[in-house]
mmCIF file of C-alpha atoms in Angstrom:
data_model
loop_
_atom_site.group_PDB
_atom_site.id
_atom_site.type_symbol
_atom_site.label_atom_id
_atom_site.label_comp_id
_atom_site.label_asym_id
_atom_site.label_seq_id
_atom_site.Cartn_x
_atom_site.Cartn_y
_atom_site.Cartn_z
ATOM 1 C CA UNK B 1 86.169 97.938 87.559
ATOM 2 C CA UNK B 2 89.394 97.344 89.071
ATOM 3 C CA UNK B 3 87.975 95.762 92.316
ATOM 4 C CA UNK B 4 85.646 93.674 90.002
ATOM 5 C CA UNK B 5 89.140 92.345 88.074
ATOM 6 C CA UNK B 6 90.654 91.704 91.473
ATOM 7 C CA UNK B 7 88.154 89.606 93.190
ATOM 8 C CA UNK B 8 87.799 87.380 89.338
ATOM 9 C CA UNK B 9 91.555 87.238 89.500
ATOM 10 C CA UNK B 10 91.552 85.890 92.934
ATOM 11 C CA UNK B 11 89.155 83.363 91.946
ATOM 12 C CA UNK B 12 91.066 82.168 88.598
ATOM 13 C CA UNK B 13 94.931 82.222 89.275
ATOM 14 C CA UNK B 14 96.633 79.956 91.654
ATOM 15 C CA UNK B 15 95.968 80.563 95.409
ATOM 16 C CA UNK B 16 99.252 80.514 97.606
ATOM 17 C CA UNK B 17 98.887 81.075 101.078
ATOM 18 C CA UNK B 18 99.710 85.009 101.508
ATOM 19 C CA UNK B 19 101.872 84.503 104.475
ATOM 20 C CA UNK B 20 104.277 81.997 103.687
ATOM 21 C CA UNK B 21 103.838 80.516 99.818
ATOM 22 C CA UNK B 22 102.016 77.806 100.714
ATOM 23 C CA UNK B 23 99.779 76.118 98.088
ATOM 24 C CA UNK B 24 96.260 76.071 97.591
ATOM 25 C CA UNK B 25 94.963 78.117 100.559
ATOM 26 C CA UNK B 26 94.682 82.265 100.510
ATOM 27 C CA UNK B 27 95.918 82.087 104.650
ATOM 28 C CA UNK B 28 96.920 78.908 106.270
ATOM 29 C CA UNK B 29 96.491 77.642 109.304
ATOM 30 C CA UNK B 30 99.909 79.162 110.973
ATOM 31 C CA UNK B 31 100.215 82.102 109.256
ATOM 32 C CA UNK B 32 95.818 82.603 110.200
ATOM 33 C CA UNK B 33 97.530 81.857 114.111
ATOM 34 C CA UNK B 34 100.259 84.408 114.089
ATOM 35 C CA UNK B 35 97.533 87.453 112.974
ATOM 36 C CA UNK B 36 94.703 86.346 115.161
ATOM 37 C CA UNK B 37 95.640 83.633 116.983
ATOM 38 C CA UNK B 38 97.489 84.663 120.700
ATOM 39 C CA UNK B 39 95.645 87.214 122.992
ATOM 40 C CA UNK B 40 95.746 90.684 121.869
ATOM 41 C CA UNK B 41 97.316 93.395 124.042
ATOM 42 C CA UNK B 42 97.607 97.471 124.438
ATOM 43 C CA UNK B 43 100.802 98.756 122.574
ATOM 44 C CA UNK B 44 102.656 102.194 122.569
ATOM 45 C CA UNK B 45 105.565 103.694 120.497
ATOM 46 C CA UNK B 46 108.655 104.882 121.912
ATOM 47 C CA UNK B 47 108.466 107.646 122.191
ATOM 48 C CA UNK B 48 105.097 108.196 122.781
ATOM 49 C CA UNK B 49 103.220 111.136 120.202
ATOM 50 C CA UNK B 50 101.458 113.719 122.153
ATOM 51 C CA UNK B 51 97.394 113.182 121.692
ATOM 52 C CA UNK B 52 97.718 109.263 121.138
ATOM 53 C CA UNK B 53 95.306 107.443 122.436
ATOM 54 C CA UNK B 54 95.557 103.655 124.326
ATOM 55 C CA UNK B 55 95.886 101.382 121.582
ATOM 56 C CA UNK B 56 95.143 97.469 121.209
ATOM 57 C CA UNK B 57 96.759 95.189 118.386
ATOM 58 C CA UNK B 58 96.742 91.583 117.324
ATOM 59 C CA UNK B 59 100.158 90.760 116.554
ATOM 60 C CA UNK B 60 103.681 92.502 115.728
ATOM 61 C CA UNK B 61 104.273 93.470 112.122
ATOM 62 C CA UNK B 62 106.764 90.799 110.898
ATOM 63 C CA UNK B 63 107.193 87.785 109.348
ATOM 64 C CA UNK B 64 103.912 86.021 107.851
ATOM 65 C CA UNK B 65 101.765 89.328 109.401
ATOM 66 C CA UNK B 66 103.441 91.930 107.461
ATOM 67 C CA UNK B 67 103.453 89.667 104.361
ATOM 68 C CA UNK B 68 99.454 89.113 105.127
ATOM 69 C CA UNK B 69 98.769 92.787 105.344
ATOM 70 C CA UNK B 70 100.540 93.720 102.246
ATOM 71 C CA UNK B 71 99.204 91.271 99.977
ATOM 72 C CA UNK B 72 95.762 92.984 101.054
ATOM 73 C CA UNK B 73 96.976 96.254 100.887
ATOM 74 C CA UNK B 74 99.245 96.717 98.142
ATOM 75 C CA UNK B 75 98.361 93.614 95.869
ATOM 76 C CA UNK B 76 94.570 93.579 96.308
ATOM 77 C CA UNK B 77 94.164 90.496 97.961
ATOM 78 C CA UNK B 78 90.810 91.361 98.974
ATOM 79 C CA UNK B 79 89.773 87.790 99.838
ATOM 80 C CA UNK B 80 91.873 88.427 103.480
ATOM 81 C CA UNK B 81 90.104 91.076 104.600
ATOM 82 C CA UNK B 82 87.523 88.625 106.579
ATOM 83 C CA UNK B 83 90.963 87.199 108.528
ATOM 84 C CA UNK B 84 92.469 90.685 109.198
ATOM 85 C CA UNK B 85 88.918 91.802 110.553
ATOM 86 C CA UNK B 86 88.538 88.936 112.414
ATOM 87 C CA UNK B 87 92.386 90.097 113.706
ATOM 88 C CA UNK B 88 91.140 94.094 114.294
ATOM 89 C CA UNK B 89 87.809 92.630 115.881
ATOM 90 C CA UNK B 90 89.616 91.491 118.702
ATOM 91 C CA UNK B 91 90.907 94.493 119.736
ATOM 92 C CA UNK B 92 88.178 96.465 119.417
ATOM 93 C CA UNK B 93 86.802 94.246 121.633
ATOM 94 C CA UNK B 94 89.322 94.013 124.125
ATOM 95 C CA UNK B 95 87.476 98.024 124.362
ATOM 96 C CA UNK B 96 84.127 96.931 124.767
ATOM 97 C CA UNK B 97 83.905 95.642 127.862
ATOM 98 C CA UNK B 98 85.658 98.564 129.379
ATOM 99 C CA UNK B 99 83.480 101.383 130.204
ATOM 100 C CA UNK B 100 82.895 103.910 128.557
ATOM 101 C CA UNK B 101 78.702 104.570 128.291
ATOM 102 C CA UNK B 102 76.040 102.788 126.775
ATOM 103 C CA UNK B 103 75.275 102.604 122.988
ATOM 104 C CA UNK B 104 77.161 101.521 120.035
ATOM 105 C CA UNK B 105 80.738 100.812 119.043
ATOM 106 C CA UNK B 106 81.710 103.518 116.559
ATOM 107 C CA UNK B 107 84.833 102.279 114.314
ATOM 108 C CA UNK B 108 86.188 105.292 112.186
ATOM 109 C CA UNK B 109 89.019 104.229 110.115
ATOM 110 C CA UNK B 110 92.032 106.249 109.385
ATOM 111 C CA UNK B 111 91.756 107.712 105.564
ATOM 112 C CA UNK B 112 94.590 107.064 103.007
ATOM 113 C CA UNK B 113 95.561 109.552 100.378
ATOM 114 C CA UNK B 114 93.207 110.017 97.701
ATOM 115 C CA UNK B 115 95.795 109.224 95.413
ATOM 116 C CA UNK B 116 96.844 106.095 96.979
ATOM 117 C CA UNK B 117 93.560 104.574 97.512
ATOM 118 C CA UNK B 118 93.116 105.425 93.637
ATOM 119 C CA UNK B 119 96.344 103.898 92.980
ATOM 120 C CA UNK B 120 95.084 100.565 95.168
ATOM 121 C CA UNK B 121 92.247 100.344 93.689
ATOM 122 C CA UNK B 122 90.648 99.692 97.226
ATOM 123 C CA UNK B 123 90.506 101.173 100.347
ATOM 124 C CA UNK B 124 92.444 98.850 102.488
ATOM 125 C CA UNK B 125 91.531 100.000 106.240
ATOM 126 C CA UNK B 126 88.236 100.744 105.442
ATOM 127 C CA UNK B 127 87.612 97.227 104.208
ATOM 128 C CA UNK B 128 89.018 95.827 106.870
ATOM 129 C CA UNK B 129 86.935 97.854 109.453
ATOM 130 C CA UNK B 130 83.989 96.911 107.560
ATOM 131 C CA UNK B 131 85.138 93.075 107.970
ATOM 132 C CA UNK B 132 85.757 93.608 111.563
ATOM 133 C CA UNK B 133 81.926 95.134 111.918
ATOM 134 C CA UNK B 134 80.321 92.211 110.780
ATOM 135 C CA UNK B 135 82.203 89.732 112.967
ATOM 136 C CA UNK B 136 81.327 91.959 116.005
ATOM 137 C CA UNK B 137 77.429 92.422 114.978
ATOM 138 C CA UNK B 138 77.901 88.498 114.689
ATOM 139 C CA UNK B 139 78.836 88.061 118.239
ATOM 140 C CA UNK B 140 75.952 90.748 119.447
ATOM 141 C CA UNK B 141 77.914 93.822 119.332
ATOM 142 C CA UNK B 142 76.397 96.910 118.129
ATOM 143 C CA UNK B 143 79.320 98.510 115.992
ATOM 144 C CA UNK B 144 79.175 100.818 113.219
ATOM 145 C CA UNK B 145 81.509 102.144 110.768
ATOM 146 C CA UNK B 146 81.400 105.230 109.714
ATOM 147 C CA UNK B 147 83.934 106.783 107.177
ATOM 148 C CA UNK B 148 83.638 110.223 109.183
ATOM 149 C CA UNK B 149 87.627 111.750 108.298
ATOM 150 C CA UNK B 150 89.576 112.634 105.499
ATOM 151 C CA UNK B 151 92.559 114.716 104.488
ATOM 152 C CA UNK B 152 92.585 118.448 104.513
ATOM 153 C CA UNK B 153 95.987 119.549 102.994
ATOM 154 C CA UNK B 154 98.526 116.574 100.922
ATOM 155 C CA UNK B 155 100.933 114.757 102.931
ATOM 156 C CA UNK B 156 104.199 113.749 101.813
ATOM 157 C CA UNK B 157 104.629 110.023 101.616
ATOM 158 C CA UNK B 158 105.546 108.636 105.417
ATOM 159 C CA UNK B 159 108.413 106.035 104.465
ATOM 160 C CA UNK B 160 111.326 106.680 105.282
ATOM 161 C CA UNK B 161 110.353 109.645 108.119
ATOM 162 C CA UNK B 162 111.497 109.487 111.474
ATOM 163 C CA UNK B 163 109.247 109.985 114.453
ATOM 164 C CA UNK B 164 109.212 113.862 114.929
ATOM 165 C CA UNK B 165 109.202 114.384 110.926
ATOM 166 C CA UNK B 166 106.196 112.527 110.766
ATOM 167 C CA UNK B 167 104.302 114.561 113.679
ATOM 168 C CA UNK B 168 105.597 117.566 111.464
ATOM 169 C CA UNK B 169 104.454 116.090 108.388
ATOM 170 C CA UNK B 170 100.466 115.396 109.839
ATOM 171 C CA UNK B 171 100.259 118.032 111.955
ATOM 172 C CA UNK B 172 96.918 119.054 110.937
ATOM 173 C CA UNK B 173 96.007 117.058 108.242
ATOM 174 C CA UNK B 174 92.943 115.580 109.425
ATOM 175 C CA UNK B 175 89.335 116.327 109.713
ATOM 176 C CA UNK B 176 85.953 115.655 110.408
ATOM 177 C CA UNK B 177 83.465 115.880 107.235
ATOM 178 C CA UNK B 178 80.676 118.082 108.129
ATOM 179 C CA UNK B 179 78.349 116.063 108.353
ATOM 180 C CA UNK B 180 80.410 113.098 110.249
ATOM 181 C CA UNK B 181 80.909 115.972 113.358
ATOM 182 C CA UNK B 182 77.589 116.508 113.593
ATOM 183 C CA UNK B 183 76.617 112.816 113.573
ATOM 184 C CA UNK B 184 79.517 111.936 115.410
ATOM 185 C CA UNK B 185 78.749 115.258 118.063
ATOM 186 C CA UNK B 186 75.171 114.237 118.084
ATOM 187 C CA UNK B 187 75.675 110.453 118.500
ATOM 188 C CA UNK B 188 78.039 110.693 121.765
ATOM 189 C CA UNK B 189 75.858 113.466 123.243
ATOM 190 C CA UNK B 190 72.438 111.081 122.421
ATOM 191 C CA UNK B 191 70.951 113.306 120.467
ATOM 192 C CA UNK B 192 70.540 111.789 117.199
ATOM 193 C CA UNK B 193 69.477 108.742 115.570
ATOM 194 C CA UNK B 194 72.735 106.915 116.338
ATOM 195 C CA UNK B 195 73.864 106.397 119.586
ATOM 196 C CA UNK B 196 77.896 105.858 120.406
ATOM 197 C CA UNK B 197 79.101 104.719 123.649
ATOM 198 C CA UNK B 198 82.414 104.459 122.616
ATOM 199 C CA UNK B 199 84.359 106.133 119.350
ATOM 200 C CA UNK B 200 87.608 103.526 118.134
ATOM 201 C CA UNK B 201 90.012 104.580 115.240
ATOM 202 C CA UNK B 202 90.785 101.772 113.375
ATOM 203 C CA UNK B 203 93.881 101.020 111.501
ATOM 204 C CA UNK B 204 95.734 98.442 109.707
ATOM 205 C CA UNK B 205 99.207 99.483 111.516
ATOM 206 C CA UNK B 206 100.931 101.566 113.784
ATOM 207 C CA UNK B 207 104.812 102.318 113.686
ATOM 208 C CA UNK B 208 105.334 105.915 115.296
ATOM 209 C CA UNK B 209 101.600 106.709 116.349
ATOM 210 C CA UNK B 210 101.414 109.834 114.327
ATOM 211 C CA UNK B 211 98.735 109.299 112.066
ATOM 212 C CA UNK B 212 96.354 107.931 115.049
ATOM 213 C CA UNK B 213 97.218 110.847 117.313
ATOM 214 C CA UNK B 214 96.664 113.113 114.436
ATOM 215 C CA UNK B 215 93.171 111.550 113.916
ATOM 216 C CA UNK B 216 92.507 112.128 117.554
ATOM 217 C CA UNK B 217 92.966 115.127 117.456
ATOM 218 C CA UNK B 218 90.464 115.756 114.557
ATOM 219 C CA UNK B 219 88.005 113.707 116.295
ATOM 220 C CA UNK B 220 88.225 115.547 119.790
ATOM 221 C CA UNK B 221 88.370 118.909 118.248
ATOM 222 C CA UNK B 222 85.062 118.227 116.477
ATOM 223 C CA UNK B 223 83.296 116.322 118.654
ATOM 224 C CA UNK B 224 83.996 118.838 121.546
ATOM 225 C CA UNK B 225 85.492 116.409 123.734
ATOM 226 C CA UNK B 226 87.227 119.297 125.766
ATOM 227 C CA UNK B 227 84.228 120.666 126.616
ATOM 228 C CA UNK B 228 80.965 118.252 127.025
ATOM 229 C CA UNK B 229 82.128 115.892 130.277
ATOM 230 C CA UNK B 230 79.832 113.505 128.765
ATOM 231 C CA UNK B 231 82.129 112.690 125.495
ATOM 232 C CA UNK B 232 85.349 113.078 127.017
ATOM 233 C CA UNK B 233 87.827 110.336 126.693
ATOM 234 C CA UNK B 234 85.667 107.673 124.880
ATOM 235 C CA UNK B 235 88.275 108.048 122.092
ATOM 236 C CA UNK B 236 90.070 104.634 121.826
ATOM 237 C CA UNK B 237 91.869 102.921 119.098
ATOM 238 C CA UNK B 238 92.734 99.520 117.572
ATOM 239 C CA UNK B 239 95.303 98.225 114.780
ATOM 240 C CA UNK B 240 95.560 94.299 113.251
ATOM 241 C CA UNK B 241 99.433 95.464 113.545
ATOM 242 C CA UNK B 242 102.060 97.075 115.567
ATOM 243 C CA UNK B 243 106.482 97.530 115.023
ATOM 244 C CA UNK B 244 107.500 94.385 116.826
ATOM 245 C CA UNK B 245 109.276 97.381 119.339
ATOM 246 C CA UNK B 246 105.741 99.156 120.376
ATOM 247 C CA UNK B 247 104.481 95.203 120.939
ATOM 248 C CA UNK B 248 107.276 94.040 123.244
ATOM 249 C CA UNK B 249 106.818 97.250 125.263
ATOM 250 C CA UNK B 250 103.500 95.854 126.906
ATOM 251 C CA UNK B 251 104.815 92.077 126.788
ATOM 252 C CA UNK B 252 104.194 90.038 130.014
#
């Protein structure tokens, strides 16, 4: 019901661009620019979370981005996923011509709390993933999403942690569904009716890396990536956003 009010109310009030105020246009030209615009590029965190994986993202979370991806996020408007999966799109493809084994691009996005996708209404990164599917299928890439983790204990709420209390505060707190580790064990090995050659967490932003290296750490547990040569190291990940510090790190 909620979504259902969100999408009429987007369609009925006044549209304002979501980046900067401007009228009559849900994302204008320069603010669509400064999320997907300029080449994307691998990011890290200082310092660096054990277990986290190489990461791509589309722009540093400031300005006209940040305002972008909170309007989606927090305000429900839902009408930006397409330009912030157009934004995580890129990255993911920035993987796909790496190698990394035939078959097709898995995107698992990083759950939220139940209580704050309740509280949303929506499920922000999953929507977005979704978004970025459909513009990769578009361009001939074979991607799936599949909603494979989810939380196993409550979290506390991650504002206002620093680095090492958030490591503390997700140290396993993710996991595989039961049936997403066999589908996703069965898919790398080639096994099953789906076929991975590559498994990407997707996220709307990264600040410290803990949450991503957490879910890598589900995923590689599960999927046995210790053990079977075969899947080892086809975990990647990709973000529409990273802290303007983890972006300059890999700036030319």
């Amino acid at each position: 019901m909620r979504n259902a009010w969100q999408e009429l109310a987007g369609l009925l009030l006044p549209v304002a661009c979501a980046g900067c105020g401007r009228a009559r246009t849900e994302l204008c030209t320069a603010c669509g620019a400064a999320l997907h615009g300029a080449p994307v590029r691998p990011v890290r965190p200082s310092p660096r979370p054990p277990g986290l994986p190489s990461v791509y993202a589309a722009a540093p979370y400031e300005n006209a981005v940040r305002a972008v991806l909170l309007a989606h996020k927090e305000r429900g408007a839902l009408g930006l996923a397409g330009a912030l999966g157009r934004a995580l799109a890129g990255c993911v493809r920035a993987w796909a011509g790496r190698p990394g084994g035939a078959g097709s691009l898995l995107l698992v996005p990083v759950p939220s709390a139940r209580s704050s996708t309740a509280a949303r209404g929506h499920d922000p990164v999953r929507r977005i993933a979704a978004a970025a599917a459909r513009e990769l299928r578009r361009e001939g890439l074979p991607t799936e999403v599949l909603p494979l983790l989810r939380q196993r204990r409550a979290v506390a709420d991650q504002s206002g942690l620093g680095a090492r209390a958030r490591r503390a505060n997700l140290a396993g707190a993710l996991e595989l569904t039961a049936e997403g580790g066999r589908l996703l064990r069965d898919g790398l090995l080639g096994r099953g009716p789906l076929r991975f050659g590559r498994v990407i967490l997707v996220d709307d932003l990264l600040t410290t890396g803990s949450t991503l290296a957490e879910a890598a750490r589900a995923v590689g547990e599960a999927s046995g990536a210790g053990r079977e040569p075969s899947v080892r190291g086809v975990c990647r990940a990709a973000v529409v956003a990273a802290s303007p510090s983890a972006f300059e790190i890999n700036r030319n």
